[in-house]
Amino acid sequence: MSPALIALLPFIGALLPGLLIRSGRDVAAISCGTATFIALLGLCLHIPAIMAGEVITARFEWLPSLGMNANFRIDGLGLLFGILILGIGLLIITYARYYLSRNDPVGLFYTYLMLFQGAMIGIVLSDNILLLLVFWELTSLSSFLLIGYWRHLPEGRQGARIALTVTALGGLAMIAGMLILGNIAGSYDISDILQAREAIQASPLYVPALVLILLGAFTKSAQFPFHFWLPHAMAAPTPVSAYLHSATMVKAGLFLLARLWPVLSGTPEWFYLVATTGLLTMVSAAWIAIFRDDLKSLLAFSTVSHLGLITMLLGFGTQGAAVAAMFHIVNHATFKAALFMTAGIIDHEAGTRSISRLGGLRRLMPITFTIGTLAALSMAGVPPLNGFLTKEMMLQETTEAVWFGNGTVLYVFGTLGALFSVCYSLRFVTQVFLGPERDDYPAHPHDPGFGLLVGPALLVVLVVLIGMFPNTSAAWLVAASSSAVTGVAQDPHFALWHGVNLALKLSLTAILGGLLLLALNPGMLAMRDAVWRPDGKRAFDAITRGATGVARGFTERFTNGSMSRALGALSMTIVATGLWAFSTGRYQGASRPMLEVGVVPLTGWILLMVATACMVAFHRLRILALVLVSIIGLIVSGTFIYLSAPDLALTQISVEVVTVVLLLLALNFLPKYTILDSADRKRGLDAFVATVTGLGFGALSYCIMRSDFAFPPISGYMLENSYKLGGGSNVVNVILVDFRGYDTFGEITVLGIAALTIFALTETLLAGASGRRLRNWVHDSLRAGDRHPMLLVVVTRLILPISLVVGLFIFLRGHNSPGGGFVAGLVVSIALVSQYMASGFSWAQERQSINYHAFIGAGVIAAGITGIGAWFAGLPFLTSTYGYVKLPGIEEFELASAMGFDLGVFLCVVGAVMLGLNSLTRIARQTGATVNLEPMDVDPSKEAEHR
Amino acid sequence: MEFLLSSAIGVLTAAGVYLVLRLRTFAVVLGTTMLSYAINVFLFSTGRLVVDAPPVLRYGAETYTDPLPQALVLTAIVISFGMTAVVVLMALGAFLEGGDDRVDMPRADRLPDHRAGDDGA
């Protein structure tokens, strides 16, 4: 199976629960399990090839200009992690099915889980570091969703936020580091980077890149001092903790260290940064774990400690240590996932995970006890379990490493870590399972059903098997992965017994010391509580509060919530930028002659000036202002006619009508007068800003109009080819439906969305407090005595068929003469609106059955289908064709495929305009406007009958 | 002619900006309408001014005006209607919900509501 498909399968699986959850949680779980299983199977089919040393790749170009390609690879390292992620994922899917309660949204859980799984698989199979970064960020986001899954719990939300903040900040650092790395290597492909060891280590940017990448890896893998997010993430449901914090998310950082081990390791910087951090984390987290009362918190700190152990081993930079690191990744995943699931079972059955409330569960939950004990003993490093093997290897490596010239410090601290590890592991066993039975458990503990036990049981079988027969059970996987990490073929041989050497003595010391510490534990607990200790969460909260405070202070300084101030500043900035651009530009003065000014344009200009001045002066009388605005709009349409733009004039004048109707409808429910509430000084300042902006804009347009084109405009091409390619002689229309059809397609979609937004807003308004207010509305002005005047009704009825024919005419002629879908749509809308105005909206609405939503949809679909039609002729989207048709009885006429597109425009415009007005009138209906039974108030014919 | 048109654009802009800077919604809506006029005419004028030469192909015609800005402005006119409609409805909604038609936000509304936050951030 292609590596790309393996990475894709979990994402496909993520879609299934949403579709299938109505069929029950079993179906959702099975669908996710199937997707995971297929991916695992596909991965395992590659095992023979990988064992033979091959690397399986799949390459797709994505953004080759940026060096970002969807390249995937499977080598030994990817195989090891892939098996862990998918294999444990399968167990977790089963476990979660039985763990989550009926009230939890299970479908959502599985979707998040599969998203996370896909992101993890993506990380380990990427062969391009930019692609890897994408998946890396995706794990941060999906783990945020998983940790915060129980969103009703404040700890869950908080834990998720801390995890996201810490890992995402680390991710940011890592992006920078990766970019530097790719820049040095000259390629973003991991295969190429792995070849560039010398160049990378010789580069002066090696240390910055290393530090940045380590920041990303350490935050993800919860290394000191970023470890604090992991315990807080324990607020997640236990299946999440078992998955994210044993096998996957926290191992992503380790994966990255291993992936880049060949190019980054081996330098003193690497050794001291990585090994020291690992050592520090291992010892300190193990020390904290000894004292935790919450089972999951204990496991969380033990995880941090073991991650530190692996980090330290990778930091040593030797081949033996790399082998040990790979082996411990396997072992840790097995026993820690089993332990987390055991903790979940205890929580589920006993009702608490607090150690102080547990104890004596041995007889009540014998199977859980067996599983938990075996896994904990493995964690403690007791033979013959798998944890012992790697602990011995770790101690052996520490005895060989030298830290700042000192050969003992590493193994002393290593032994100390192991000693603490024994202590907390045994504490898990003795204080939960051993001891006398109690009678105050919050629930009645007993062994759970098969579904919860199967996962941990299988893992514990592995723990024992790997411990007893390491060379047959796990050596091949460790060999494959460590060969991929070190770049040298490895053939490790593991044994439980190496003779009496230093490592064995250290191991014995650790076990005995651990037992002693366990005996002292209660006393130490009290002692430790008395001593102050640093709290990562408190520091995090303080930093977050500080950052929020700074951001808020900054915002408050720059905006005070006044739109007027913000827009004024914006205007002045635009003017200043324009002035600066002009003064540094190459304006060469006017080069085009001015057109002569006739009487008509001069009259128009004077009218416009007067109307605008009046409009500004009287804008507080809103209805008068509206009248003045429509006058200005008319003059603008006139300008378009005069300056050779008939299409624009038609559009402007019809838009003007619907806009004024719309504003009048709105004004019905708004105050009719604007209160004067800005002081003279503010108005003076605003006038100044407005004048300066107007002067600047006017000057700009004057300069543009008086100078020649800087380079030949592309419209020459359009004029030439309008008829040849588009089959129309109205070039504006051909541009709209053909040359720039994509734009128009986008624009009618936007228009449709705007209308639907209006509809949705109206729905919300009518449902909420506004609806109640509207129902009690008291009209502030008197109703007109003659609301549906006879004259208007009769005239609009007469006009309707004529207007519809005019609309059709304008639509049909649009391709060759001024007109087209936009104008026709507006004309038809006006014809319909006038019916509504004459007899009232409700009256008219009852007499027609057109659904305006459907108009918008049909319009967009019609335009889309016309565009797609071009594909069948093997042409790009929206290429139009045309031909001539001769029907008997009428002249020969032209049919262009662009007409279908224009029809879409037409329908969309009619739908959008009518839906917008419809929404406003629905608001009017809410106020209890009466519905007239007759089309007009005074009907002479009826009165004649009465007489 | 160019001077007349550019001065008209300037005046329309100035009126639009002044109205947009008012504190009540309806004035702002009118202001955006004025600004739309100004900007549509401005975009149109970038094709330079030509009289009596519409962009419709005819036999024997030598000069045409630039059709491209016209096509752009045509859709802009329709879109600005859509925008005005949305803004008007938002203004209406704000008035009905909030009881007044001011556009700026009083300080009390800007500060985060402490009652809603339960975990301190």
PDB file of N, CA and C in Angstrom, chain A residues 391-462:
ATOM      1  N   LYS A 391      16.229  -1.061  30.899  1.00  0.00           N
ATOM      2  CA  LYS A 391      16.827  -0.343  32.027  1.00  0.00           C
ATOM      3  C   LYS A 391      18.307  -0.726  32.157  1.00  0.00           C
ATOM      4  N   GLU A 392      18.590  -2.028  31.988  1.00  0.00           N
ATOM      5  CA  GLU A 392      19.970  -2.482  32.025  1.00  0.00           C
ATOM      6  C   GLU A 392      20.801  -1.831  30.937  1.00  0.00           C
ATOM      7  N   MET A 393      20.202  -1.763  29.738  1.00  0.00           N
ATOM      8  CA  MET A 393      20.926  -1.154  28.621  1.00  0.00           C
ATOM      9  C   MET A 393      21.197   0.317  28.907  1.00  0.00           C
ATOM     10  N   MET A 394      20.176   0.990  29.510  1.00  0.00           N
ATOM     11  CA  MET A 394      20.347   2.406  29.824  1.00  0.00           C
ATOM     12  C   MET A 394      21.484   2.584  30.832  1.00  0.00           C
ATOM     13  N   LEU A 395      21.471   1.765  31.882  1.00  0.00           N
ATOM     14  CA  LEU A 395      22.513   1.904  32.904  1.00  0.00           C
ATOM     15  C   LEU A 395      23.885   1.613  32.310  1.00  0.00           C
ATOM     16  N   GLN A 396      23.930   0.605  31.427  1.00  0.00           N
ATOM     17  CA  GLN A 396      25.191   0.270  30.767  1.00  0.00           C
ATOM     18  C   GLN A 396      25.717   1.480  29.986  1.00  0.00           C
ATOM     19  N   GLU A 397      24.793   2.161  29.269  1.00  0.00           N
ATOM     20  CA  GLU A 397      25.216   3.320  28.474  1.00  0.00           C
ATOM     21  C   GLU A 397      25.697   4.458  29.375  1.00  0.00           C
ATOM     22  N   THR A 398      25.026   4.634  30.520  1.00  0.00           N
ATOM     23  CA  THR A 398      25.443   5.743  31.390  1.00  0.00           C
ATOM     24  C   THR A 398      26.828   5.495  31.978  1.00  0.00           C
ATOM     25  N   THR A 399      27.149   4.213  32.202  1.00  0.00           N
ATOM     26  CA  THR A 399      28.482   3.963  32.746  1.00  0.00           C
ATOM     27  C   THR A 399      29.558   4.275  31.723  1.00  0.00           C
ATOM     28  N   GLU A 400      29.179   4.251  30.444  1.00  0.00           N
ATOM     29  CA  GLU A 400      30.184   4.487  29.406  1.00  0.00           C
ATOM     30  C   GLU A 400      30.297   5.955  29.025  1.00  0.00           C
ATOM     31  N   ALA A 401      29.303   6.751  29.367  1.00  0.00           N
ATOM     32  CA  ALA A 401      29.328   8.141  28.919  1.00  0.00           C
ATOM     33  C   ALA A 401      30.055   9.026  29.937  1.00  0.00           C
ATOM     34  N   VAL A 402      30.617  10.092  29.417  1.00  0.00           N
ATOM     35  CA  VAL A 402      31.380  11.013  30.260  1.00  0.00           C
ATOM     36  C   VAL A 402      30.743  12.389  30.152  1.00  0.00           C
ATOM     37  N   TRP A 403      30.481  13.002  31.291  1.00  0.00           N
ATOM     38  CA  TRP A 403      29.792  14.294  31.315  1.00  0.00           C
ATOM     39  C   TRP A 403      30.730  15.334  31.904  1.00  0.00           C
ATOM     40  N   PHE A 404      31.151  16.311  31.105  1.00  0.00           N
ATOM     41  CA  PHE A 404      32.126  17.333  31.525  1.00  0.00           C
ATOM     42  C   PHE A 404      33.329  16.695  32.223  1.00  0.00           C
ATOM     43  N   GLY A 405      33.868  15.649  31.597  1.00  0.00           N
ATOM     44  CA  GLY A 405      35.063  15.018  32.138  1.00  0.00           C
ATOM     45  C   GLY A 405      34.806  14.129  33.331  1.00  0.00           C
ATOM     46  N   ASN A 406      33.565  13.992  33.705  1.00  0.00           N
ATOM     47  CA  ASN A 406      33.253  13.216  34.890  1.00  0.00           C
ATOM     48  C   ASN A 406      32.555  11.920  34.475  1.00  0.00           C
ATOM     49  N   GLY A 407      33.096  10.774  34.824  1.00  0.00           N
ATOM     50  CA  GLY A 407      32.554   9.500  34.352  1.00  0.00           C
ATOM     51  C   GLY A 407      31.507   8.908  35.271  1.00  0.00           C
ATOM     52  N   THR A 408      31.309   9.455  36.462  1.00  0.00           N
ATOM     53  CA  THR A 408      30.378   8.803  37.381  1.00  0.00           C
ATOM     54  C   THR A 408      29.034   9.514  37.481  1.00  0.00           C
ATOM     55  N   VAL A 409      29.024  10.824  37.231  1.00  0.00           N
ATOM     56  CA  VAL A 409      27.822  11.588  37.527  1.00  0.00           C
ATOM     57  C   VAL A 409      26.610  11.041  36.770  1.00  0.00           C
ATOM     58  N   LEU A 410      26.825  10.618  35.505  1.00  0.00           N
ATOM     59  CA  LEU A 410      25.697  10.148  34.709  1.00  0.00           C
ATOM     60  C   LEU A 410      25.096   8.883  35.294  1.00  0.00           C
ATOM     61  N   TYR A 411      25.962   7.912  35.649  1.00  0.00           N
ATOM     62  CA  TYR A 411      25.347   6.675  36.127  1.00  0.00           C
ATOM     63  C   TYR A 411      24.810   6.786  37.536  1.00  0.00           C
ATOM     64  N   VAL A 412      25.356   7.728  38.299  1.00  0.00           N
ATOM     65  CA  VAL A 412      24.772   7.945  39.626  1.00  0.00           C
ATOM     66  C   VAL A 412      23.347   8.476  39.481  1.00  0.00           C
ATOM     67  N   PHE A 413      23.212   9.475  38.623  1.00  0.00           N
ATOM     68  CA  PHE A 413      21.866  10.021  38.448  1.00  0.00           C
ATOM     69  C   PHE A 413      20.956   9.033  37.736  1.00  0.00           C
ATOM     70  N   GLY A 414      21.524   8.274  36.789  1.00  0.00           N
ATOM     71  CA  GLY A 414      20.721   7.262  36.093  1.00  0.00           C
ATOM     72  C   GLY A 414      20.167   6.260  37.087  1.00  0.00           C
ATOM     73  N   THR A 415      21.029   5.815  38.013  1.00  0.00           N
ATOM     74  CA  THR A 415      20.581   4.859  39.018  1.00  0.00           C
ATOM     75  C   THR A 415      19.524   5.475  39.925  1.00  0.00           C
ATOM     76  N   LEU A 416      19.725   6.760  40.232  1.00  0.00           N
ATOM     77  CA  LEU A 416      18.748   7.450  41.074  1.00  0.00           C
ATOM     78  C   LEU A 416      17.377   7.463  40.396  1.00  0.00           C
ATOM     79  N   GLY A 417      17.391   7.759  39.086  1.00  0.00           N
ATOM     80  CA  GLY A 417      16.128   7.746  38.339  1.00  0.00           C
ATOM     81  C   GLY A 417      15.499   6.373  38.394  1.00  0.00           C
ATOM     82  N   ALA A 418      16.303   5.342  38.197  1.00  0.00           N
ATOM     83  CA  ALA A 418      15.774   3.983  38.213  1.00  0.00           C
ATOM     84  C   ALA A 418      15.225   3.649  39.593  1.00  0.00           C
ATOM     85  N   LEU A 419      15.916   4.126  40.611  1.00  0.00           N
ATOM     86  CA  LEU A 419      15.489   3.871  42.000  1.00  0.00           C
ATOM     87  C   LEU A 419      14.114   4.494  42.265  1.00  0.00           C
ATOM     88  N   PHE A 420      13.959   5.754  41.850  1.00  0.00           N
ATOM     89  CA  PHE A 420      12.655   6.400  42.019  1.00  0.00           C
ATOM     90  C   PHE A 420      11.591   5.639  41.245  1.00  0.00           C
ATOM     91  N   SER A 421      11.990   5.181  40.059  1.00  0.00           N
ATOM     92  CA  SER A 421      11.055   4.477  39.196  1.00  0.00           C
ATOM     93  C   SER A 421      10.540   3.216  39.883  1.00  0.00           C
ATOM     94  N   VAL A 422      11.440   2.488  40.537  1.00  0.00           N
ATOM     95  CA  VAL A 422      11.035   1.299  41.293  1.00  0.00           C
ATOM     96  C   VAL A 422      10.041   1.714  42.366  1.00  0.00           C
ATOM     97  N   CYS A 423      10.350   2.800  43.052  1.00  0.00           N
ATOM     98  CA  CYS A 423       9.514   3.225  44.164  1.00  0.00           C
ATOM     99  C   CYS A 423       8.092   3.536  43.703  1.00  0.00           C
ATOM    100  N   TYR A 424       7.950   4.386  42.639  1.00  0.00           N
ATOM    101  CA  TYR A 424       6.577   4.737  42.271  1.00  0.00           C
ATOM    102  C   TYR A 424       5.844   3.583  41.621  1.00  0.00           C
ATOM    103  N   SER A 425       6.583   2.704  40.925  1.00  0.00           N
ATOM    104  CA  SER A 425       5.914   1.558  40.308  1.00  0.00           C
ATOM    105  C   SER A 425       5.343   0.647  41.387  1.00  0.00           C
ATOM    106  N   LEU A 426       6.159   0.357  42.408  1.00  0.00           N
ATOM    107  CA  LEU A 426       5.694  -0.542  43.455  1.00  0.00           C
ATOM    108  C   LEU A 426       4.593   0.118  44.288  1.00  0.00           C
ATOM    109  N   ARG A 427       4.692   1.443  44.385  1.00  0.00           N
ATOM    110  CA  ARG A 427       3.644   2.147  45.105  1.00  0.00           C
ATOM    111  C   ARG A 427       2.304   1.957  44.404  1.00  0.00           C
ATOM    112  N   PHE A 428       2.345   2.013  43.084  1.00  0.00           N
ATOM    113  CA  PHE A 428       1.135   1.776  42.287  1.00  0.00           C
ATOM    114  C   PHE A 428       0.537   0.417  42.639  1.00  0.00           C
ATOM    115  N   VAL A 429       1.414  -0.599  42.770  1.00  0.00           N
ATOM    116  CA  VAL A 429       0.910  -1.949  43.034  1.00  0.00           C
ATOM    117  C   VAL A 429       0.439  -2.071  44.476  1.00  0.00           C
ATOM    118  N   THR A 430       1.322  -1.691  45.425  1.00  0.00           N
ATOM    119  CA  THR A 430       1.016  -1.990  46.827  1.00  0.00           C
ATOM    120  C   THR A 430      -0.154  -1.156  47.328  1.00  0.00           C
ATOM    121  N   GLN A 431      -0.200   0.122  46.977  1.00  0.00           N
ATOM    122  CA  GLN A 431      -1.216   0.962  47.604  1.00  0.00           C
ATOM    123  C   GLN A 431      -2.559   0.906  46.893  1.00  0.00           C
ATOM    124  N   VAL A 432      -2.592   0.300  45.700  1.00  0.00           N
ATOM    125  CA  VAL A 432      -3.876   0.181  45.023  1.00  0.00           C
ATOM    126  C   VAL A 432      -4.448  -1.220  45.201  1.00  0.00           C
ATOM    127  N   PHE A 433      -3.579  -2.222  44.997  1.00  0.00           N
ATOM    128  CA  PHE A 433      -4.104  -3.589  44.970  1.00  0.00           C
ATOM    129  C   PHE A 433      -3.904  -4.332  46.285  1.00  0.00           C
ATOM    130  N   LEU A 434      -2.753  -4.089  46.920  1.00  0.00           N
ATOM    131  CA  LEU A 434      -2.467  -4.857  48.131  1.00  0.00           C
ATOM    132  C   LEU A 434      -3.107  -4.198  49.358  1.00  0.00           C
ATOM    133  N   GLY A 435      -2.835  -4.735  50.500  1.00  0.00           N
ATOM    134  CA  GLY A 435      -3.408  -4.174  51.714  1.00  0.00           C
ATOM    135  C   GLY A 435      -4.799  -4.724  51.954  1.00  0.00           C
ATOM    136  N   PRO A 436      -5.399  -4.302  53.061  1.00  0.00           N
ATOM    137  CA  PRO A 436      -6.715  -4.834  53.416  1.00  0.00           C
ATOM    138  C   PRO A 436      -7.805  -4.260  52.517  1.00  0.00           C
ATOM    139  N   GLU A 437      -8.831  -5.020  52.317  1.00  0.00           N
ATOM    140  CA  GLU A 437      -9.975  -4.542  51.557  1.00  0.00           C
ATOM    141  C   GLU A 437     -10.655  -3.424  52.341  1.00  0.00           C
ATOM    142  N   ARG A 438     -11.218  -2.485  51.638  1.00  0.00           N
ATOM    143  CA  ARG A 438     -11.877  -1.386  52.344  1.00  0.00           C
ATOM    144  C   ARG A 438     -13.372  -1.456  52.098  1.00  0.00           C
ATOM    145  N   ASP A 439     -14.104  -0.717  52.890  1.00  0.00           N
ATOM    146  CA  ASP A 439     -15.554  -0.734  52.638  1.00  0.00           C
ATOM    147  C   ASP A 439     -16.078   0.646  52.248  1.00  0.00           C
ATOM    148  N   ASP A 440     -15.138   1.552  51.884  1.00  0.00           N
ATOM    149  CA  ASP A 440     -15.606   2.901  51.555  1.00  0.00           C
ATOM    150  C   ASP A 440     -15.245   3.314  50.123  1.00  0.00           C
ATOM    151  N   TYR A 441     -15.165   2.342  49.184  1.00  0.00           N
ATOM    152  CA  TYR A 441     -14.955   2.732  47.784  1.00  0.00           C
ATOM    153  C   TYR A 441     -16.186   3.472  47.284  1.00  0.00           C
ATOM    154  N   PRO A 442     -15.990   4.484  46.440  1.00  0.00           N
ATOM    155  CA  PRO A 442     -17.160   5.210  45.924  1.00  0.00           C
ATOM    156  C   PRO A 442     -18.096   4.321  45.109  1.00  0.00           C
ATOM    157  N   ALA A 443     -17.578   3.231  44.524  1.00  0.00           N
ATOM    158  CA  ALA A 443     -18.441   2.323  43.765  1.00  0.00           C
ATOM    159  C   ALA A 443     -18.112   0.900  44.212  1.00  0.00           C
ATOM    160  N   HIS A 444     -18.691  -0.074  43.534  1.00  0.00           N
ATOM    161  CA  HIS A 444     -18.420  -1.471  43.900  1.00  0.00           C
ATOM    162  C   HIS A 444     -17.444  -2.058  42.907  1.00  0.00           C
ATOM    163  N   PRO A 445     -16.156  -2.093  43.234  1.00  0.00           N
ATOM    164  CA  PRO A 445     -15.167  -2.518  42.243  1.00  0.00           C
ATOM    165  C   PRO A 445     -15.269  -4.006  41.917  1.00  0.00           C
ATOM    166  N   HIS A 446     -15.152  -4.292  40.649  1.00  0.00           N
ATOM    167  CA  HIS A 446     -15.089  -5.683  40.183  1.00  0.00           C
ATOM    168  C   HIS A 446     -14.439  -5.634  38.811  1.00  0.00           C
ATOM    169  N   ASP A 447     -13.996  -6.776  38.319  1.00  0.00           N
ATOM    170  CA  ASP A 447     -13.341  -6.782  37.013  1.00  0.00           C
ATOM    171  C   ASP A 447     -14.329  -6.390  35.930  1.00  0.00           C
ATOM    172  N   PRO A 448     -13.890  -5.565  34.978  1.00  0.00           N
ATOM    173  CA  PRO A 448     -14.796  -5.138  33.924  1.00  0.00           C
ATOM    174  C   PRO A 448     -14.982  -6.239  32.880  1.00  0.00           C
ATOM    175  N   GLY A 449     -15.787  -5.913  31.861  1.00  0.00           N
ATOM    176  CA  GLY A 449     -16.031  -6.877  30.795  1.00  0.00           C
ATOM    177  C   GLY A 449     -14.829  -7.014  29.871  1.00  0.00           C
ATOM    178  N   PHE A 450     -15.004  -7.888  28.900  1.00  0.00           N
ATOM    179  CA  PHE A 450     -13.938  -8.223  27.974  1.00  0.00           C
ATOM    180  C   PHE A 450     -13.425  -6.997  27.208  1.00  0.00           C
ATOM    181  N   GLY A 451     -14.365  -6.109  26.821  1.00  0.00           N
ATOM    182  CA  GLY A 451     -14.008  -4.978  25.985  1.00  0.00           C
ATOM    183  C   GLY A 451     -12.939  -4.087  26.602  1.00  0.00           C
ATOM    184  N   LEU A 452     -13.028  -3.857  27.912  1.00  0.00           N
ATOM    185  CA  LEU A 452     -12.043  -2.996  28.554  1.00  0.00           C
ATOM    186  C   LEU A 452     -10.745  -3.751  28.831  1.00  0.00           C
ATOM    187  N   LEU A 453     -10.852  -5.074  29.013  1.00  0.00           N
ATOM    188  CA  LEU A 453      -9.658  -5.815  29.428  1.00  0.00           C
ATOM    189  C   LEU A 453      -8.780  -6.231  28.256  1.00  0.00           C
ATOM    190  N   VAL A 454      -9.380  -6.373  27.084  1.00  0.00           N
ATOM    191  CA  VAL A 454      -8.620  -6.989  25.998  1.00  0.00           C
ATOM    192  C   VAL A 454      -7.385  -6.177  25.628  1.00  0.00           C
ATOM    193  N   GLY A 455      -7.538  -4.850  25.609  1.00  0.00           N
ATOM    194  CA  GLY A 455      -6.405  -4.005  25.228  1.00  0.00           C
ATOM    195  C   GLY A 455      -5.214  -4.172  26.162  1.00  0.00           C
ATOM    196  N   PRO A 456      -5.400  -3.857  27.462  1.00  0.00           N
ATOM    197  CA  PRO A 456      -4.266  -3.998  28.373  1.00  0.00           C
ATOM    198  C   PRO A 456      -3.757  -5.437  28.451  1.00  0.00           C
ATOM    199  N   ALA A 457      -4.659  -6.429  28.346  1.00  0.00           N
ATOM    200  CA  ALA A 457      -4.195  -7.816  28.450  1.00  0.00           C
ATOM    201  C   ALA A 457      -3.234  -8.157  27.318  1.00  0.00           C
ATOM    202  N   LEU A 458      -3.615  -7.751  26.106  1.00  0.00           N
ATOM    203  CA  LEU A 458      -2.734  -8.025  24.970  1.00  0.00           C
ATOM    204  C   LEU A 458      -1.372  -7.371  25.170  1.00  0.00           C
ATOM    205  N   LEU A 459      -1.411  -6.131  25.663  1.00  0.00           N
ATOM    206  CA  LEU A 459      -0.152  -5.407  25.845  1.00  0.00           C
ATOM    207  C   LEU A 459       0.723  -6.092  26.889  1.00  0.00           C
ATOM    208  N   VAL A 460       0.080  -6.587  27.949  1.00  0.00           N
ATOM    209  CA  VAL A 460       0.871  -7.231  28.996  1.00  0.00           C
ATOM    210  C   VAL A 460       1.462  -8.552  28.500  1.00  0.00           C
ATOM    211  N   VAL A 461       0.712  -9.237  27.634  1.00  0.00           N
ATOM    212  CA  VAL A 461       1.287 -10.436  27.015  1.00  0.00           C
ATOM    213  C   VAL A 461       2.571 -10.047  26.275  1.00  0.00           C
ATOM    214  N   LEU A 462       2.511  -8.921  25.581  1.00  0.00           N
ATOM    215  CA  LEU A 462       3.701  -8.450  24.867  1.00  0.00           C
ATOM    216  C   LEU A 462       4.824  -8.125  25.848  1.00  0.00           C
TER     217      LEU A 462
END
